[in-house]
Coordinates of C-alpha atoms in Angstrom, one line a residue:
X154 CA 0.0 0.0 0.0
X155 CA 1.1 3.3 -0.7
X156 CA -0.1 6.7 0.9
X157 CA -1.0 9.4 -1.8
X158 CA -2.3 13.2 -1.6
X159 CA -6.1 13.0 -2.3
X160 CA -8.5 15.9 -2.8
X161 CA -11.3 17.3 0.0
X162 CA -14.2 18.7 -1.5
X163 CA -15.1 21.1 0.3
X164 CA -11.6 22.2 1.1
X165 CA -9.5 21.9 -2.5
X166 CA -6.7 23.3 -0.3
X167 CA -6.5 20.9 2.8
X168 CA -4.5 18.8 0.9
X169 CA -1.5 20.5 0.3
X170 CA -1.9 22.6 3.1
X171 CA -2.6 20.0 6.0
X172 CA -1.1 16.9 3.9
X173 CA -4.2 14.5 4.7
X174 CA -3.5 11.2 2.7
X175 CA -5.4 8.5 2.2
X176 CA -3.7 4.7 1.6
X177 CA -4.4 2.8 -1.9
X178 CA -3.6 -0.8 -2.7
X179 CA -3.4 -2.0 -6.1
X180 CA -6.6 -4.2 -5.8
X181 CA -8.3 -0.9 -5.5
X182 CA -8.9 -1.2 -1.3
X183 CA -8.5 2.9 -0.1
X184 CA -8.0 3.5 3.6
X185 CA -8.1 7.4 5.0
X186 CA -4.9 7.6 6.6
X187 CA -5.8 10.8 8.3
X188 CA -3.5 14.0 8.2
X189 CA -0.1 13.0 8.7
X190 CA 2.7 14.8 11.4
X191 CA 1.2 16.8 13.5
X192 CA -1.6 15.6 15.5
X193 CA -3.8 19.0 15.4
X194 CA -3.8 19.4 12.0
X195 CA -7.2 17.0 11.9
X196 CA -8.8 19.4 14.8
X197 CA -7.7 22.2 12.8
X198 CA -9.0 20.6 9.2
X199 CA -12.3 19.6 11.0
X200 CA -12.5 23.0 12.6
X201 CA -11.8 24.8 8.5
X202 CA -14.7 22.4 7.0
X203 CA -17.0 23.4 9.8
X204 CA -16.1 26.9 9.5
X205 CA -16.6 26.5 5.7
X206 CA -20.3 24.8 6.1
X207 CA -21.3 27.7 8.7
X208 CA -20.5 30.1 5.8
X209 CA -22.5 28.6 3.3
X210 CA -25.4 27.6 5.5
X211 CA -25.2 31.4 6.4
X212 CA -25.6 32.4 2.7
X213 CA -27.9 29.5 2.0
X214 CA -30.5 31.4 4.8
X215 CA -30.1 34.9 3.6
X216 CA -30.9 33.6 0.1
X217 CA -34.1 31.5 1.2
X218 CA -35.2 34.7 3.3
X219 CA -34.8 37.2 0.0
X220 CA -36.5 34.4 -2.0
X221 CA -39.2 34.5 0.5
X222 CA -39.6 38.1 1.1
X223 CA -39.8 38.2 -2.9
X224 CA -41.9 35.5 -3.5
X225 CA -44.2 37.8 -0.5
X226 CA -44.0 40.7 -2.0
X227 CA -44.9 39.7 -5.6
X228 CA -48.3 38.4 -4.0
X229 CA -47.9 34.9 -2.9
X230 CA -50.2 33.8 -0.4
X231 CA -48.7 32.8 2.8
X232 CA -50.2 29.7 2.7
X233 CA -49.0 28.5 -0.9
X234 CA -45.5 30.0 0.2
X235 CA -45.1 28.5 3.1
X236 CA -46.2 25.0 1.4
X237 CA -43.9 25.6 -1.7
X238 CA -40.9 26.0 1.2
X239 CA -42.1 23.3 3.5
X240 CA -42.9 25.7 6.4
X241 CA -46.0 26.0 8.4
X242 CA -47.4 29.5 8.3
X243 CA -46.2 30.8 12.0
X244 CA -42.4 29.6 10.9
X245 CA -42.6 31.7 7.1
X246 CA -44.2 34.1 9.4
X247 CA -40.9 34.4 11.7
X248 CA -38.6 34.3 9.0
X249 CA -40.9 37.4 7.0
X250 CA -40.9 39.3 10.4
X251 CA -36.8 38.7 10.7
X252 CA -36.0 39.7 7.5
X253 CA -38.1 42.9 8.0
X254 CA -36.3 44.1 11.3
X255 CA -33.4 43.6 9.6
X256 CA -33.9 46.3 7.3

């Protein structure tokens, strides 16, 4: 088996920054080896893809409340809305209300 370089999706950079390797045989068997030297380089690559998830859950929300607030303002009906987003009435409600105190 040899230990080779591999990429992290979310993190095209972890590689050669944090040198995480994974083990390959030639029958095709991969094993994660894990980020090789030192030991806090996996608490600080599990720390950069959280970091990373928080961002774009952060962007994901701010998107789905301008959709919303469009969708609103446009003349949906807050019951078709809130079924089109999966949300009962009271929670498209909040989000409307949140969106509008932050303006």
């Amino acid at each position: 088996m040899t230990a080779v370089p591999f990429p992290i999706a979310s993190l095209g950079w972890a590689p050669l920054e944090l040198a995480s390797t994974e083990w390959s045989c030639s029958c095709g068997y991969i094993m994660d080896g894990g980020p090789v030297g030192d030991p806090l380089e996996a608490v600080r690559l599990a720390s950069a893809g959280v970091e990373s998830l928080q961002w774009e859950l952060d962007a994901a929300q701010e998107r789905f409340g301008s959709v919303l607030r469009n969708a609103a303002e446009l003349g949906a009906g807050h019951d078709a809305l809130s079924r089109a987003a999966g949300l009962t009435v009271e929670e498209l409600q909040d989000i409307l209300d949140a969106d509008v105190q932050l303006l």
